[in-house]
GROMACS .gro file of C-alpha atoms in nm:
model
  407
    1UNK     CA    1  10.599  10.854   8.490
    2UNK     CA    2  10.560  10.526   8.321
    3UNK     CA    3  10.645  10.202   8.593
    4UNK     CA    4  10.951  10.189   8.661
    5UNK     CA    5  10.964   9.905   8.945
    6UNK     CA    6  10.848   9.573   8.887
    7UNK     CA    7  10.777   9.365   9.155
    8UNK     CA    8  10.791   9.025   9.065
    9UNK     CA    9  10.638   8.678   9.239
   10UNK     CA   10  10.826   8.401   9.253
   11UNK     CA   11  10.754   8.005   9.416
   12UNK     CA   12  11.013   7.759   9.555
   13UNK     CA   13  11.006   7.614   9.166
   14UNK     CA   14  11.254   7.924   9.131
   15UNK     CA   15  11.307   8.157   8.757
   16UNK     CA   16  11.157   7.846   8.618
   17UNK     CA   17  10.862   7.853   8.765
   18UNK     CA   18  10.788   8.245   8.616
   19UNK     CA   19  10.606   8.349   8.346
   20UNK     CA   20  10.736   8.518   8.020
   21UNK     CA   21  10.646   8.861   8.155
   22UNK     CA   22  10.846   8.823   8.470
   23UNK     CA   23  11.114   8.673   8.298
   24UNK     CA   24  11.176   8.976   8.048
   25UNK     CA   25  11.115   9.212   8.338
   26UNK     CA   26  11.440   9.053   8.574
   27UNK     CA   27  11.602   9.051   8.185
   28UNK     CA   28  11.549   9.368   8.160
   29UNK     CA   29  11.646   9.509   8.450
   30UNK     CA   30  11.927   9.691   8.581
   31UNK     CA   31  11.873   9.636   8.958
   32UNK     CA   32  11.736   9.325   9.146
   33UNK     CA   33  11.622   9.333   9.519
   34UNK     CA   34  11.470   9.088   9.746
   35UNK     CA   35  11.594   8.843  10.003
   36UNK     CA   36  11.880   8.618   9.993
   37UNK     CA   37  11.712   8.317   9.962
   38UNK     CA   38  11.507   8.487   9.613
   39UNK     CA   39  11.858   8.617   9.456
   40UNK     CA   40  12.019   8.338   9.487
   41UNK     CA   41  11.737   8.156   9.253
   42UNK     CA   42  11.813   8.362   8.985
   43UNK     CA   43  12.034   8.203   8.677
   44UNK     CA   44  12.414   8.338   8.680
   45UNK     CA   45  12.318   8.497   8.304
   46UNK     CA   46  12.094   8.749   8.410
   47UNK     CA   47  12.266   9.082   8.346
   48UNK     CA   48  12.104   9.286   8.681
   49UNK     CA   49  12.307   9.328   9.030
   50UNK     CA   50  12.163   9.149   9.264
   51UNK     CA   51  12.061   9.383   9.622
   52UNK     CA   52  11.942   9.219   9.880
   53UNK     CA   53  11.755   9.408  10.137
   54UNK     CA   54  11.924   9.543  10.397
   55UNK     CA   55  11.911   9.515  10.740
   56UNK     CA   56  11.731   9.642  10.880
   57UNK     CA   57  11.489   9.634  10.625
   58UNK     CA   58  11.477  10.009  10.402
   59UNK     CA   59  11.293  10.042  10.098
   60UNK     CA   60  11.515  10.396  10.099
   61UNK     CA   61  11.790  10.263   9.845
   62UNK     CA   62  11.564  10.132   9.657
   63UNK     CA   63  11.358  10.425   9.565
   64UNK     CA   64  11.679  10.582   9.535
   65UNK     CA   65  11.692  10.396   9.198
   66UNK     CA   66  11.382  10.613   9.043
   67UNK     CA   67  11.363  10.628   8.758
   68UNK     CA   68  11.599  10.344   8.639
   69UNK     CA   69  11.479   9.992   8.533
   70UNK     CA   70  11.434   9.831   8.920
   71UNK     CA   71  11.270   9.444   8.972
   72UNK     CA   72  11.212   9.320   9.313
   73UNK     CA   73  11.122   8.947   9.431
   74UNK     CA   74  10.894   8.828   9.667
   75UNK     CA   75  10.752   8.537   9.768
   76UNK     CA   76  10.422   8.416   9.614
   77UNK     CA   77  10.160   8.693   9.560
   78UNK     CA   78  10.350   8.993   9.643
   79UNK     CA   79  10.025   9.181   9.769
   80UNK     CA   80   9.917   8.912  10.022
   81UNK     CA   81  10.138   8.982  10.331
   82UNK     CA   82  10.406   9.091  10.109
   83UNK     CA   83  10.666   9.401  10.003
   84UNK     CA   84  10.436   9.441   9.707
   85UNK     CA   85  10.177   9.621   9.979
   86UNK     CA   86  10.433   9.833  10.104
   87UNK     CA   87  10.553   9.923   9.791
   88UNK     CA   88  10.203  10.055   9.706
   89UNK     CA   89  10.192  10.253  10.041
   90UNK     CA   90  10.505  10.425   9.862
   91UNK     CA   91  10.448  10.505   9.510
   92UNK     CA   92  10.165  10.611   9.284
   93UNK     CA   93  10.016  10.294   9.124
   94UNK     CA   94  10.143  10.385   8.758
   95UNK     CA   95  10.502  10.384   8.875
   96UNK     CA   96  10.457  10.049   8.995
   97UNK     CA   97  10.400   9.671   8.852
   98UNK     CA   98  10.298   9.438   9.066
   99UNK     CA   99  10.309   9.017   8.868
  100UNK     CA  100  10.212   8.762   9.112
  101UNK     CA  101  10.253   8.426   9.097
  102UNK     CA  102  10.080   8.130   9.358
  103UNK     CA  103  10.042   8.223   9.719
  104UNK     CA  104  10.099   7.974   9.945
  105UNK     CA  105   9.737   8.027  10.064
  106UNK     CA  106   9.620   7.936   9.734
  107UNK     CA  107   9.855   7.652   9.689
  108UNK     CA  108   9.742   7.523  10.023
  109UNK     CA  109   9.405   7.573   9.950
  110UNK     CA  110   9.438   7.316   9.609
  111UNK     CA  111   9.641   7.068   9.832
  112UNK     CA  112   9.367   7.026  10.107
  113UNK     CA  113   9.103   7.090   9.904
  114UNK     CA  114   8.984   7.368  10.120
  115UNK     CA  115   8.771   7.648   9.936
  116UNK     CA  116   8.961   7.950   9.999
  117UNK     CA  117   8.679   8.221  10.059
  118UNK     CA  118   8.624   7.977  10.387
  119UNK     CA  119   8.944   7.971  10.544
  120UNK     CA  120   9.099   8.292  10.766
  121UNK     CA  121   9.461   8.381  10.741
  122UNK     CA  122   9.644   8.483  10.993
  123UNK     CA  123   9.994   8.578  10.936
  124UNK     CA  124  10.251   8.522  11.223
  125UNK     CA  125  10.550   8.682  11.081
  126UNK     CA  126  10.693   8.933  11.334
  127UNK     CA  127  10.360   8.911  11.539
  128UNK     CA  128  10.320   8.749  11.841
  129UNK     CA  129  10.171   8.407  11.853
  130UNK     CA  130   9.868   8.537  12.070
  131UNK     CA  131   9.756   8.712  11.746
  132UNK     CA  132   9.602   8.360  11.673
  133UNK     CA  133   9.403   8.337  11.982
  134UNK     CA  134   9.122   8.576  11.837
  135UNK     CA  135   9.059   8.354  11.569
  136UNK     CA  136   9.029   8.030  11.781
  137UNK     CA  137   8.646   7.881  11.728
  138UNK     CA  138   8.549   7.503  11.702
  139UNK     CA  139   8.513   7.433  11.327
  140UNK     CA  140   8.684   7.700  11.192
  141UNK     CA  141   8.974   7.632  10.922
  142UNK     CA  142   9.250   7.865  10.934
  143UNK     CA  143   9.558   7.950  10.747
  144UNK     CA  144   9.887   8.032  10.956
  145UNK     CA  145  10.158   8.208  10.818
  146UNK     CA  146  10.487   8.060  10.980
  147UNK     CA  147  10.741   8.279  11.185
  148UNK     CA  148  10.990   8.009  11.106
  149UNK     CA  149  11.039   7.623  11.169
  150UNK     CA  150  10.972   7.666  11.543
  151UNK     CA  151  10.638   7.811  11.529
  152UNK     CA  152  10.414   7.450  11.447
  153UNK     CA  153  10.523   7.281  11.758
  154UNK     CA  154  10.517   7.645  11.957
  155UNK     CA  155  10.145   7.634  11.804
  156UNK     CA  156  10.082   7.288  11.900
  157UNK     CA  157  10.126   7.380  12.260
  158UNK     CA  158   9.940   7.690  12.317
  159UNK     CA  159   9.602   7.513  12.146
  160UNK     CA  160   9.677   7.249  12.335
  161UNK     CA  161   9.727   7.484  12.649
  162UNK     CA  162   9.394   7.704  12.543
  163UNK     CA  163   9.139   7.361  12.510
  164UNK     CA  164   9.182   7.291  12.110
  165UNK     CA  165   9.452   6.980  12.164
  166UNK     CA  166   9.223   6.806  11.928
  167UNK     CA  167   9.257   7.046  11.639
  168UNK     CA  168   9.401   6.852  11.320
  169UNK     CA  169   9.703   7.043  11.169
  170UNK     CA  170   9.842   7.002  10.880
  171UNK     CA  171  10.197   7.163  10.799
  172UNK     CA  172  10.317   7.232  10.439
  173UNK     CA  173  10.683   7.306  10.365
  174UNK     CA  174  10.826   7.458  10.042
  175UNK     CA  175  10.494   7.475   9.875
  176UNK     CA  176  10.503   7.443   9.527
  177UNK     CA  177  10.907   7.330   9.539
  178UNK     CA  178  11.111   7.016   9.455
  179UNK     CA  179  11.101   6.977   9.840
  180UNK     CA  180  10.760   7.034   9.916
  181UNK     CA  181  10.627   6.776  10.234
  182UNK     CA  182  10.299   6.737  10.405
  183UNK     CA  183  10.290   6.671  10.783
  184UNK     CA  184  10.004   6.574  10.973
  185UNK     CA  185   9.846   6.524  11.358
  186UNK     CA  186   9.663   6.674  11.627
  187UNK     CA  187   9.787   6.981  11.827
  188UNK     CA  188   9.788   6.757  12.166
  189UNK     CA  189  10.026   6.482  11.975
  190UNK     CA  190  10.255   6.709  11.785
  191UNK     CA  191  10.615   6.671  11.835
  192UNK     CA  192  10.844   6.904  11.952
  193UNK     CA  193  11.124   6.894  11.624
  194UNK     CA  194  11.148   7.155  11.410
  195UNK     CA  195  11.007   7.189  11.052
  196UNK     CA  196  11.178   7.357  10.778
  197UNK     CA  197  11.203   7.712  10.775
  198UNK     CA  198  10.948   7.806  10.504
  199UNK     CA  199  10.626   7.600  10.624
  200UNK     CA  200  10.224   7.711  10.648
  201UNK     CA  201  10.034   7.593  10.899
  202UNK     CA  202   9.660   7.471  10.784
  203UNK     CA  203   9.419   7.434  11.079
  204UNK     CA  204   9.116   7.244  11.145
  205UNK     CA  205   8.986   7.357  11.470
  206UNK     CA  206   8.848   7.121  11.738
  207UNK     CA  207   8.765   7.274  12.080
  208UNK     CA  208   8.707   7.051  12.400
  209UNK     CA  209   8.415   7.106  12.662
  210UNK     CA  210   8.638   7.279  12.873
  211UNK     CA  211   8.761   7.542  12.596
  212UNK     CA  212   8.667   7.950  12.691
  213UNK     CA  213   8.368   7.996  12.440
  214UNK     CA  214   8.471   8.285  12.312
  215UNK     CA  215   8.177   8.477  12.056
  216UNK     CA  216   8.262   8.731  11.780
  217UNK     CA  217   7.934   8.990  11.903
  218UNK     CA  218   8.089   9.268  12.197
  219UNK     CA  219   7.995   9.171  12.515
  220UNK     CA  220   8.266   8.863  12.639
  221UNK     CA  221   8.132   8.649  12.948
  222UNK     CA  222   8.342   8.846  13.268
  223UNK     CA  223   8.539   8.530  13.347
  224UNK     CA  224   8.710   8.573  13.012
  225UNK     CA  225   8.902   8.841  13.180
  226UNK     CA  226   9.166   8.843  13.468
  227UNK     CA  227   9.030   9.121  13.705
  228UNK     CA  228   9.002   9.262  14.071
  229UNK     CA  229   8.638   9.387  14.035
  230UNK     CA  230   8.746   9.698  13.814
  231UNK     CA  231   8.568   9.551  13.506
  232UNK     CA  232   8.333   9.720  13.306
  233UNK     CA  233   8.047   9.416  13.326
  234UNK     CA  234   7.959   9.196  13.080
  235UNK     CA  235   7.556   9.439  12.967
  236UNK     CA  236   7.729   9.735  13.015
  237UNK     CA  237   8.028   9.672  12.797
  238UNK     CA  238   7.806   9.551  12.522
  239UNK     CA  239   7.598   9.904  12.590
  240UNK     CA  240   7.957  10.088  12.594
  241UNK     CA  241   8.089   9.942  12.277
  242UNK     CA  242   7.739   9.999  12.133
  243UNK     CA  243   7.763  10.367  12.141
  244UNK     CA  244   8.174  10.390  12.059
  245UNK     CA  245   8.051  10.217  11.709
  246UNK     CA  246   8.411  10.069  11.606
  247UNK     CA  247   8.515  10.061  11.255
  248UNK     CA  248   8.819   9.911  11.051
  249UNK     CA  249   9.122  10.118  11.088
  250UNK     CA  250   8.942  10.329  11.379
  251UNK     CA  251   9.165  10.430  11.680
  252UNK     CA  252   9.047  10.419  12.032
  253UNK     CA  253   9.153  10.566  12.408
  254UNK     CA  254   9.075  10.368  12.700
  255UNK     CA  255   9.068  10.599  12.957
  256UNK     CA  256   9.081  10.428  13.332
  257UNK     CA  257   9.122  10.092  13.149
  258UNK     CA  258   9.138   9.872  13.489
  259UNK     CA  259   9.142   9.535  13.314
  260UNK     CA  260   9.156   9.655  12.942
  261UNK     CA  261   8.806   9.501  12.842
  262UNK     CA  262   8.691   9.799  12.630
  263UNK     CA  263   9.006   9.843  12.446
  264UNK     CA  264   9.021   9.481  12.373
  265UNK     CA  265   8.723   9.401  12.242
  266UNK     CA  266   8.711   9.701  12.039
  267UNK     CA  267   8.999   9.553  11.868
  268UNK     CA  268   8.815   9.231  11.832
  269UNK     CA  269   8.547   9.401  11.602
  270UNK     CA  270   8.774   9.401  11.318
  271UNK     CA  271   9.173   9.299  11.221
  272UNK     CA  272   9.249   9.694  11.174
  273UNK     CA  273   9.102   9.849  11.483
  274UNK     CA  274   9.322   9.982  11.742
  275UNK     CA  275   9.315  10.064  12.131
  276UNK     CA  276   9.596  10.234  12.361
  277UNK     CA  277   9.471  10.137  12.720
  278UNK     CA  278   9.554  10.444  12.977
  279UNK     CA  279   9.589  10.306  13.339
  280UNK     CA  280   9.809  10.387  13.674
  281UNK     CA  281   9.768  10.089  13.871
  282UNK     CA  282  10.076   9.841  13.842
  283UNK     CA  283   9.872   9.537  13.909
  284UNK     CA  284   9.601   9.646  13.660
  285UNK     CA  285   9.838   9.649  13.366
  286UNK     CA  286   9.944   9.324  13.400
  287UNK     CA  287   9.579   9.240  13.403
  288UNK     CA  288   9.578   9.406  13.053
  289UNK     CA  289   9.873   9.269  12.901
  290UNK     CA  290   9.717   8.866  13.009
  291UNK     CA  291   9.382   8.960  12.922
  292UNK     CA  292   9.526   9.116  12.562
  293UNK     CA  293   9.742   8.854  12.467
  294UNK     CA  294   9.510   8.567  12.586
  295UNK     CA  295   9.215   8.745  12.401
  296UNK     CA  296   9.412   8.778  12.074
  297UNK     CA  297   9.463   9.116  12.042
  298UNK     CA  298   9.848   9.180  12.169
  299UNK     CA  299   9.878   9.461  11.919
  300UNK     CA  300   9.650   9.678  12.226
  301UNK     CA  301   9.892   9.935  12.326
  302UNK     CA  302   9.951   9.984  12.674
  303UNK     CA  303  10.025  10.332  12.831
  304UNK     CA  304  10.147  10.348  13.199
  305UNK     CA  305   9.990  10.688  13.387
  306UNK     CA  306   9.712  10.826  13.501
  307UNK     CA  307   9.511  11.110  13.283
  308UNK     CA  308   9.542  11.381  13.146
  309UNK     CA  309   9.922  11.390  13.216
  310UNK     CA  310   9.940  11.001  13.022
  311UNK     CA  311   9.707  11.127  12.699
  312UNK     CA  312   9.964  11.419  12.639
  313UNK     CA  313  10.136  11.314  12.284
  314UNK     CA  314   9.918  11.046  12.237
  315UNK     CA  315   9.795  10.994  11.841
  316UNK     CA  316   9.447  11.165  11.790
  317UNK     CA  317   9.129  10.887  11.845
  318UNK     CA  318   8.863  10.812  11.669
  319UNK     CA  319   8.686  10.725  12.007
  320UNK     CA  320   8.747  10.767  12.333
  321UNK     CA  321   8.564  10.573  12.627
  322UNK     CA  322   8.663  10.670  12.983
  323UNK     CA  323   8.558  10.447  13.256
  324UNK     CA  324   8.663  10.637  13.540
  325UNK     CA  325   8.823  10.935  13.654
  326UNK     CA  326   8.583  11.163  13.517
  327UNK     CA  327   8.548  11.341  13.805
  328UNK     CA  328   8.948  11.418  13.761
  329UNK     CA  329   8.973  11.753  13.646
  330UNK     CA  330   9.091  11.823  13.273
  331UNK     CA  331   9.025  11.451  13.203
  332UNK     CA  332   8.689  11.526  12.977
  333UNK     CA  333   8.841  11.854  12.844
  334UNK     CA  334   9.175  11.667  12.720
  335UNK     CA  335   8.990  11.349  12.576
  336UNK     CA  336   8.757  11.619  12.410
  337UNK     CA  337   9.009  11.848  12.324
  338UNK     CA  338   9.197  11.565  12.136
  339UNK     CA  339   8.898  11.380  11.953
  340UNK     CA  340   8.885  11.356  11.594
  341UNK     CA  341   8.596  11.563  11.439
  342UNK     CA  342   8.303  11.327  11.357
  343UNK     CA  343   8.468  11.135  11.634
  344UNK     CA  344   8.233  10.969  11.951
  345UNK     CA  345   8.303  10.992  12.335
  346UNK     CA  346   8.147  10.743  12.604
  347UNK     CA  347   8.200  10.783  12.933
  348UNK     CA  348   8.056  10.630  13.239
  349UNK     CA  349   7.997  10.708  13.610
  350UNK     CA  350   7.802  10.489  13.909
  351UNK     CA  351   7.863  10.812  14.183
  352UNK     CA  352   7.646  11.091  14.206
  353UNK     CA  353   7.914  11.357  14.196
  354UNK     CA  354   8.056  11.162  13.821
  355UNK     CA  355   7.683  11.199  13.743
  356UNK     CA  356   7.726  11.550  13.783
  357UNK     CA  357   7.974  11.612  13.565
  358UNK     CA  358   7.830  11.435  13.278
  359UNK     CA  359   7.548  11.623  13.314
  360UNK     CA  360   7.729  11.928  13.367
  361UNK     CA  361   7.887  11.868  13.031
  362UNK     CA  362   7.571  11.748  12.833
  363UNK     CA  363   7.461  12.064  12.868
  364UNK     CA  364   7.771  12.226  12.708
  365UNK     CA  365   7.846  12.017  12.447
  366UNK     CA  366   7.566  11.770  12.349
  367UNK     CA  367   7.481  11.417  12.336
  368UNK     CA  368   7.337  11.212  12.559
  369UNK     CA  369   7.259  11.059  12.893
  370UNK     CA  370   7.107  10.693  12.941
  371UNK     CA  371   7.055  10.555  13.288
  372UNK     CA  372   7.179  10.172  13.287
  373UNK     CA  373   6.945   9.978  13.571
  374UNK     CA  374   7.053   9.635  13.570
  375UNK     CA  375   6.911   9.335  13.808
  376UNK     CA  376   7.052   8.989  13.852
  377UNK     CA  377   6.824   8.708  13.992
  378UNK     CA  378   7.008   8.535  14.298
  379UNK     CA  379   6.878   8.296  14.639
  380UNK     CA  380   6.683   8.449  14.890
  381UNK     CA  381   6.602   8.134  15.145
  382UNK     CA  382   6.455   7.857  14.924
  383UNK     CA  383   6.325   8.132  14.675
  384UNK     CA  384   6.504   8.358  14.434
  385UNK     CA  385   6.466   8.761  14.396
  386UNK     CA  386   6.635   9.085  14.234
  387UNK     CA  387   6.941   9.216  14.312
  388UNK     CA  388   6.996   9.552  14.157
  389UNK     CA  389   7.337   9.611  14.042
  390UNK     CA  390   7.502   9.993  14.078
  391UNK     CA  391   7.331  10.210  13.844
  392UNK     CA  392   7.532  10.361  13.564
  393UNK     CA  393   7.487  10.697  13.418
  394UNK     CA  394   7.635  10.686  13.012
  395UNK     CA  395   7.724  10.986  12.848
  396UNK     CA  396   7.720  10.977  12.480
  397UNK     CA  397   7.870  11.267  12.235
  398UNK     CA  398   8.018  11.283  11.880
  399UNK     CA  399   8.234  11.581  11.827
  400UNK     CA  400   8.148  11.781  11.540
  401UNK     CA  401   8.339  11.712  11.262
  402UNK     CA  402   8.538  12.037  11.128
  403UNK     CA  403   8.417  12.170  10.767
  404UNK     CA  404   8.578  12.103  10.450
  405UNK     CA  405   8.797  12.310  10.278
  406UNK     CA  406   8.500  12.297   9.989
  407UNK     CA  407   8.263  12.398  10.220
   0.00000   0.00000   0.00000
């Protein structure tokens, strides 16, 4: 089927601002979707209805159009945060034209001057403003996508609150428009009034001495959690996340999760990863839900139960790590029974009788065991010796992965 749907890019410069093949596309057309802000840029003489989106949002009547000569608008570069991505998720890629004009990042990027390849995006539309906090590091330059006119001053505060008060920030509105303004000033000076609606948020990061130093390799210092001693520490978490191996798009169960460190900085590793933390104690998932948001991964997904009764329903992982309760029976056998082929499980025990069950299952299914003997120096008198933490007993084991229909 030849493309049907054209999805077409438009600025805040409006149908004059397109090209001759977008024009002749919204000509041509016999439908037109996209918000009401986009319609209502179109000249009265174009021929198509106008449909704006409904609410809440459905890409059902549009598809409903098949095969029938179907534009939609978007803002900018329809593929960068945009329908035009969704769209793709939807149709084969010869039903579908995609023509772009000028995202904001790039118009942003020509404004300040900022190489693009350089700067991280972060999009804050229908996310929660924590989803900036994983990106916070002194000197780095990041775009924010704007929730609406509230969110620069809202942004101002928590840098302020988190140590980066002296962060320059630089607010664009109506980019590329008859109305387009530049505001500028540091995070700690930034008033509280609202900005206009459509508005990107450019950031040049400044942290103070007093700022959580915060580093993008697995193993975060143990104060940069909110715990009550159930905390997987600092050497063995960077062991632990060793052997899960995370990778983009990957899903992981954290089994036990006492103050969620696992699950969140497997989500750190990369923008795509996920985590559902598993845990029964009340005041331990509040512990996870600070430490997520304040960590910058409030996406984690928090599950209220103890296993196996909370993993029943649960999507399938791609990892599982289980930091306690592997002496529960039908804990291992669920979290095994419900691993992807191909897919790795770490669990860890500092009792003998835990020890015994890991070994116990080593020698059923694989993988295997590495004894974790860590030693802190610390004051004896005027001289210093070796403490010896709690030995840990790691299991390691990757399910097989199931054979191909080919095979």
């Amino acid at each position: 089927m030849p493309a049907w749907l054209t999805v077409v890019g438009i600025g805040d410069d409006g149908f004059a601002g397109l090209g001759r093949p977008a024009r002749r596309a919204l000509l041509g057309a016999s439908v037109v979707y996209g918000g009401e802000r986009h319609l209502a840029m179109l000249p009265a003489r174009l021929a198509a209805r106008r449909a704006a989106w409904p609410r809440p949002f459905d890409l059902a009547p549009l598809l409903a159009e098949r095969p029938h000569a179907v534009c939609v608008l978007a803002s900018g570069d329809p593929m960068l945060f945009g329908v035009g991505a969704t769209l793709a998720r939807q149709l084969p890629a010869g039903e579908l034209r995609v023509l772009p004009a000028p995202s904001s990042l790039s118009l942003a990027a020509a404004r300040l001057g900022w190489p693009l390849q350089d700067v991280a995006t972060v999009s804050l539309v229908g996310r929660p403003l924590a989803t900036l906090n994983a990106h916070l590091h002194d000197g780095a330059r990041l775009f924010v996508l704007s929730a609406d006119g509230h969110t620069p001053a809202a942004l101002a505060a928590s840098l302020d609150a988190r140590g980066f008060g002296a962060t320059h920030m630089t607010v664009l509105e109506h980019l590329g428009g008859e109305r387009e303004r530049r505001v500028d000033g540091r995070a700690d000076q930034w008033p509280a009034g609202e900005m206009a609606a459509l508005n990107l948020i450019a950031l040049d990061c400044r942290a103070s001495a007093q700022a959580p130093r915060l580093p993008l390799s697995c193993g975060l210092p143990d104060d940069a959690f909110i715990h009550d001693g159930q905390l997987t520490k600092r050497d063995v978490r960077a062991i632990t996340l060793a052997r899960l191996a995370p990778a983009p798009g990957e899903l992981l169960w954290d089994v036990g999760a006492g103050s969620g460190s696992i699950g969140i900085e497997w989500m750190r590793a990369h923008p795509t990863c996920r985590a559902i933390a598993i845990e029964a104690n009340d005041a331990r998932q509040r512990f996870i839900e600070q430490n997520r948001d304040a960590l910058g991964v409030p996406g984690l997904q928090l599950v209220a139960g103890r296993a196996p009764d909370a993993l029943r329903g649960l999507p399938a992982p791609h990892a599982v790590f289980i930091g306690g309760g592997v002496t529960v029976p039908d804990v291992l056998d669920t979290c095994w029974a419900q691993l992807r082929g191909g897919g790795r499980l770490v669990a860890n025990a500092v009792t003998l009788q835990g020890e015994a069950v890991l070994a116990a299952w080593r020698e059923q299914h694989g993988g295997t065991l590495t004894r974790i003997a860590l030693a802190h120096a610390q004051p004896l008198g005027g001289f210093d010796t070796w403490r010896q933490a709690l030995p840990i007993t790691l299991l390691d084991v990757t399910k097989p992965a199931k054979p191909s229909a080919d095979s």
